[in-house]
Short mmCIF file of C-alpha atoms in Angstrom, two decimals:
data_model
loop_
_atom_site.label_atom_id
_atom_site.label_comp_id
_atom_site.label_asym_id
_atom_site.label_seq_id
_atom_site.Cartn_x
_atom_site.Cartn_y
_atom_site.Cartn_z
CA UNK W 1 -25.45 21.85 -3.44
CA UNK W 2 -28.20 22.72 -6.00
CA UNK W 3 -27.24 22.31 -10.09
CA UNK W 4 -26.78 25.92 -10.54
CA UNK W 5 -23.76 26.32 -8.23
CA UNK W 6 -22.35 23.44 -9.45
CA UNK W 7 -22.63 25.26 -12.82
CA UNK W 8 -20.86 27.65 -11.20
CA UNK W 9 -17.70 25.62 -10.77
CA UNK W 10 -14.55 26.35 -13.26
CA UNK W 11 -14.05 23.54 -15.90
CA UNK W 12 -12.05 20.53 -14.79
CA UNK W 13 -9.24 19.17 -16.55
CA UNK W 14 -6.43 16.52 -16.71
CA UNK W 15 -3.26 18.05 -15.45
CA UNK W 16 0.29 18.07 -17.06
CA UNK W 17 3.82 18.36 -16.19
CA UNK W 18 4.09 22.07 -16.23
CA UNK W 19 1.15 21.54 -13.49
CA UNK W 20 3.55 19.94 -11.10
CA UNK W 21 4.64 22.76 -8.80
CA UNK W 22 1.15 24.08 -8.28
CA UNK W 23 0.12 20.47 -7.14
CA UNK W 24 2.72 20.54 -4.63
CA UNK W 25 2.18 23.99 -3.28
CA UNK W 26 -1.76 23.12 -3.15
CA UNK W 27 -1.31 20.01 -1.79
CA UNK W 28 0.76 20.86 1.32
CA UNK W 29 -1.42 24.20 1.88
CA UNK W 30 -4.47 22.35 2.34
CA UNK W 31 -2.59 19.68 4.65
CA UNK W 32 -1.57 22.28 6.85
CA UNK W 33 -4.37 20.89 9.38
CA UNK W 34 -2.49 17.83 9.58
CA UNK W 35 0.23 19.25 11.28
CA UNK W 36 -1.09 17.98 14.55
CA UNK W 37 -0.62 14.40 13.49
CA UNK W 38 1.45 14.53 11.04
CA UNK W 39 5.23 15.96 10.32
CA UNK W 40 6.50 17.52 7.22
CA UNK W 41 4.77 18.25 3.79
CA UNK W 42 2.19 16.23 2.45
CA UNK W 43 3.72 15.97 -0.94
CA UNK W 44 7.04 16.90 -2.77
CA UNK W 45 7.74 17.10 -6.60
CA UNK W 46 8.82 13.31 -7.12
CA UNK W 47 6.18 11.64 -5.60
CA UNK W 48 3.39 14.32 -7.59
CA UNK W 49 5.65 13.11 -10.88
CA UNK W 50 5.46 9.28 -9.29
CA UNK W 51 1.63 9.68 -8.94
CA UNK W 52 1.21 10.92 -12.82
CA UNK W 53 2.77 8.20 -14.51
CA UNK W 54 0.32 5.99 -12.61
CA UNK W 55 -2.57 8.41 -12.55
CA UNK W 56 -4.41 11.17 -13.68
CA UNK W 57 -4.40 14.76 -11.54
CA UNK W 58 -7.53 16.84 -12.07
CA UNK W 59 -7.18 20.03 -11.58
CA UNK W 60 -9.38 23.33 -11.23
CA UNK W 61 -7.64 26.79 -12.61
CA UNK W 62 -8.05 29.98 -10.40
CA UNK W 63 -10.44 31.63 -12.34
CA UNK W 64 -8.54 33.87 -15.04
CA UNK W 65 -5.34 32.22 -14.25
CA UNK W 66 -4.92 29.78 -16.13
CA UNK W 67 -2.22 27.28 -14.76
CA UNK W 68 -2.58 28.56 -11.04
CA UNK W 69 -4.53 25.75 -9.04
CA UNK W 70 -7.40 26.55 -6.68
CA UNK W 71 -7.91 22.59 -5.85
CA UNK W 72 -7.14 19.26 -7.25
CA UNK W 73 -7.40 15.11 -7.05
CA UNK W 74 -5.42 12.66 -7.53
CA UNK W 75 -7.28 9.17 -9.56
CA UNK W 76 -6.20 6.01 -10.56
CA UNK W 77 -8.01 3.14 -12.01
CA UNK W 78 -7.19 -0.48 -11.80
CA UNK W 79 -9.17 -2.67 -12.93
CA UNK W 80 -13.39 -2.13 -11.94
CA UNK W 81 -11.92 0.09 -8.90
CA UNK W 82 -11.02 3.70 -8.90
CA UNK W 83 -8.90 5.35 -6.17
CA UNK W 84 -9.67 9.05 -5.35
CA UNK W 85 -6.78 10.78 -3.28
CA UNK W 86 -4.95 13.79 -2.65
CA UNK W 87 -8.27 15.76 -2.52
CA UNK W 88 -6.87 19.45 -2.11
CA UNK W 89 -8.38 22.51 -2.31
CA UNK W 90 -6.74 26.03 -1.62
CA UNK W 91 -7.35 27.23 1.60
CA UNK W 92 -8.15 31.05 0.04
CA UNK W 93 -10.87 29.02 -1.79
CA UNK W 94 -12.46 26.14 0.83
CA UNK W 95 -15.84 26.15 0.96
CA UNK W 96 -17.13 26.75 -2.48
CA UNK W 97 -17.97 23.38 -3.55
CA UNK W 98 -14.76 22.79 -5.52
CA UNK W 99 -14.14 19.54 -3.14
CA UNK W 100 -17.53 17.68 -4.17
CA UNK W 101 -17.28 19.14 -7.76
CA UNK W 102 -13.85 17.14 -7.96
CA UNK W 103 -15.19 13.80 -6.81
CA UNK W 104 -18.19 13.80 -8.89
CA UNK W 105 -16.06 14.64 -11.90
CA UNK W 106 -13.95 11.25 -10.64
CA UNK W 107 -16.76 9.22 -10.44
CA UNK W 108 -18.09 10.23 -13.70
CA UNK W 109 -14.40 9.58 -14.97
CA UNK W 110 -14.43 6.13 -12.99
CA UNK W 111 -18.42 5.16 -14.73
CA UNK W 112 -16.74 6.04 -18.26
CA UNK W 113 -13.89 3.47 -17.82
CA UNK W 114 -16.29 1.06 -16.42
CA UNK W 115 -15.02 0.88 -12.75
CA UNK W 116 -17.98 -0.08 -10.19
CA UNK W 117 -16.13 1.31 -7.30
CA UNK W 118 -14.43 4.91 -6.26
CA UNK W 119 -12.29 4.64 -3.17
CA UNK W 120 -10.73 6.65 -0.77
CA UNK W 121 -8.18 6.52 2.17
CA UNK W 122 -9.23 9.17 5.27
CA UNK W 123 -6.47 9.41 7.98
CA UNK W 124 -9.10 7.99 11.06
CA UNK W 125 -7.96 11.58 12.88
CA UNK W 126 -9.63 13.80 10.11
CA UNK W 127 -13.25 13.64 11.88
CA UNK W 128 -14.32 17.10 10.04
CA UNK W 129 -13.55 14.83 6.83
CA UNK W 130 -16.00 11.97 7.83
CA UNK W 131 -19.54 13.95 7.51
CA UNK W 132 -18.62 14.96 4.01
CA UNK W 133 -17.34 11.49 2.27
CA UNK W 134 -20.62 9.94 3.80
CA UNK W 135 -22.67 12.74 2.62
CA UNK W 136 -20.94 11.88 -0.85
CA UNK W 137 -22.26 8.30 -0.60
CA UNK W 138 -18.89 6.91 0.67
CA UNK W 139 -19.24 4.04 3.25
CA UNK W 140 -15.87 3.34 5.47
CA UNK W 141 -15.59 -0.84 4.73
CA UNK W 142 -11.53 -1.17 6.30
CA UNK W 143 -9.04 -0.37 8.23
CA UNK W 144 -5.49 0.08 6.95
CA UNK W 145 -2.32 0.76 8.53
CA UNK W 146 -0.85 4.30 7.52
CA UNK W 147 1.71 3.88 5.00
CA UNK W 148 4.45 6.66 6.30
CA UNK W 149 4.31 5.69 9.96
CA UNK W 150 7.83 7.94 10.19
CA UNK W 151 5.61 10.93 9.78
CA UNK W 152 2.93 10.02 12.12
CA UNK W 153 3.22 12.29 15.70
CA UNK W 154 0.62 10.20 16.82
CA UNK W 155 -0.86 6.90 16.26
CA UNK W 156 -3.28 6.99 13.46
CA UNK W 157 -4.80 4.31 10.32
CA UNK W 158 -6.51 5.22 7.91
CA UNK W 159 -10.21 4.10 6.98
CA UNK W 160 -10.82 2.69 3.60
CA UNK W 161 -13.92 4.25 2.41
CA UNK W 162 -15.92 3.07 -1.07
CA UNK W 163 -18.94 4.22 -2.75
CA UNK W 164 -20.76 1.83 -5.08
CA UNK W 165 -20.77 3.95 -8.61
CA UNK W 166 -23.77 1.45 -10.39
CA UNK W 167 -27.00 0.70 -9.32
CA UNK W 168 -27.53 -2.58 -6.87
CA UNK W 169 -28.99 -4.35 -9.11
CA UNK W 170 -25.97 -3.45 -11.43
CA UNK W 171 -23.07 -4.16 -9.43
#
C-alpha cells in the first residue's frame, strides 16, 4: 500500500464508552466468517467494557459519521509487549486498507510506550488471515490452546504471532 492511500485513511482515535455498541456490532459482523468454527458472537457489551478498563480500542469513524465504526483494534500493553486483538473491520468496508492502517497505528502506539514487541493471537483455521500478518512482519513463534473451547465446532488453537517493533541490533 503506497503513502498516499494510506493518507487516504480516516484519522484514528482512542475509543470511549459511548463507542461501546458500535464495537460490538463491528466486531461480530466481521466474525461472521467464523461461523464455521466457531458458535455465537464474537463479542458482547461486558467483555468490550472488560477489554477497556484493561486496554485501549482504536477506532476508525465512517467517514462523515462521526461515532459510527467502519473498523477497530483492540491493544494492551504490559510491560515491553503489546497485544493487538479484535482486529475488525466492517464488512461494507473490507478491503480498503483500514486493517493494516490499524496495526501500524498500534505499533506506532506500542514504539511510543517503549514496548519491543506487538503480538497477536490468529485462530490456526483463519488461513486467509496468515498471508497478511506475515506480510505485516508478524512471525507465528507458539501455539496456544483456544481460550473458549465451549464455542469451538471444531478443534482449533490459536498461533501466537509477534513482530519485533526495534531494530536487531536494538532489541
Amino acid at each position: 500500500m503506497s503513502s498516499s492511500s494510506l493518507d487516504a485513511i480516516p484519522p484514528i482515535r482512542v475509543a470511549s464508552a459511548v463507542d461501546v455498541a458500535e464495537i460490538v456490532r463491528v466486531t461480530n459482523q466481521a466474525y461472521v466468517v467464523e461461523q464455521f468454527c466457531l458458535r455465537g458472537d464474537r463479542t458482547d457489551t461486558p467483555d468490550v467494557a472488560s477489554r477497556m478498563r484493561t486496554g485501549r480500542f482504536l477506532v476508525i469513524d465512517v467517514p462523515g459519521q462521526m461515532g459510527t465504526l467502519s473498523a477497530l483494534a483492540y491493544l494492551s500493553i504490559e510491560a515491553d509487549r503489546g497485544y493487538l486483538g479484535t482486529l475488525s473491520v466492517d464488512p461494507a468496508f473490507q478491503g480498503q486498507g483500514l486493517a493494516k492502517a490499524l496495526v501500524l497505528a498500534a505499533e506506532e502506539r506500542c514504539r511510543q510506550e517503549d514496548c519491543r514487541f506487538l503480538d497477536i493471537s490468529v485462530v490456526n483455521l483463519r488461513k486467509d488471515l496468515f498471508p497478511f500478518y506475515l506480510r505485516l512482519g508478524f512471525t507465528p513463534v507458539a501455539i496456544l490452546p483456544f481460550p473458549r473451547p465451549e464455542k469451538a465446532l471444531r478443534p482449533l488453537h490459536l498461533v501466537q504471532m509477534t513482530k519485533a517493533l526495534l531494530a536487531p541490533e536494538d532489541l
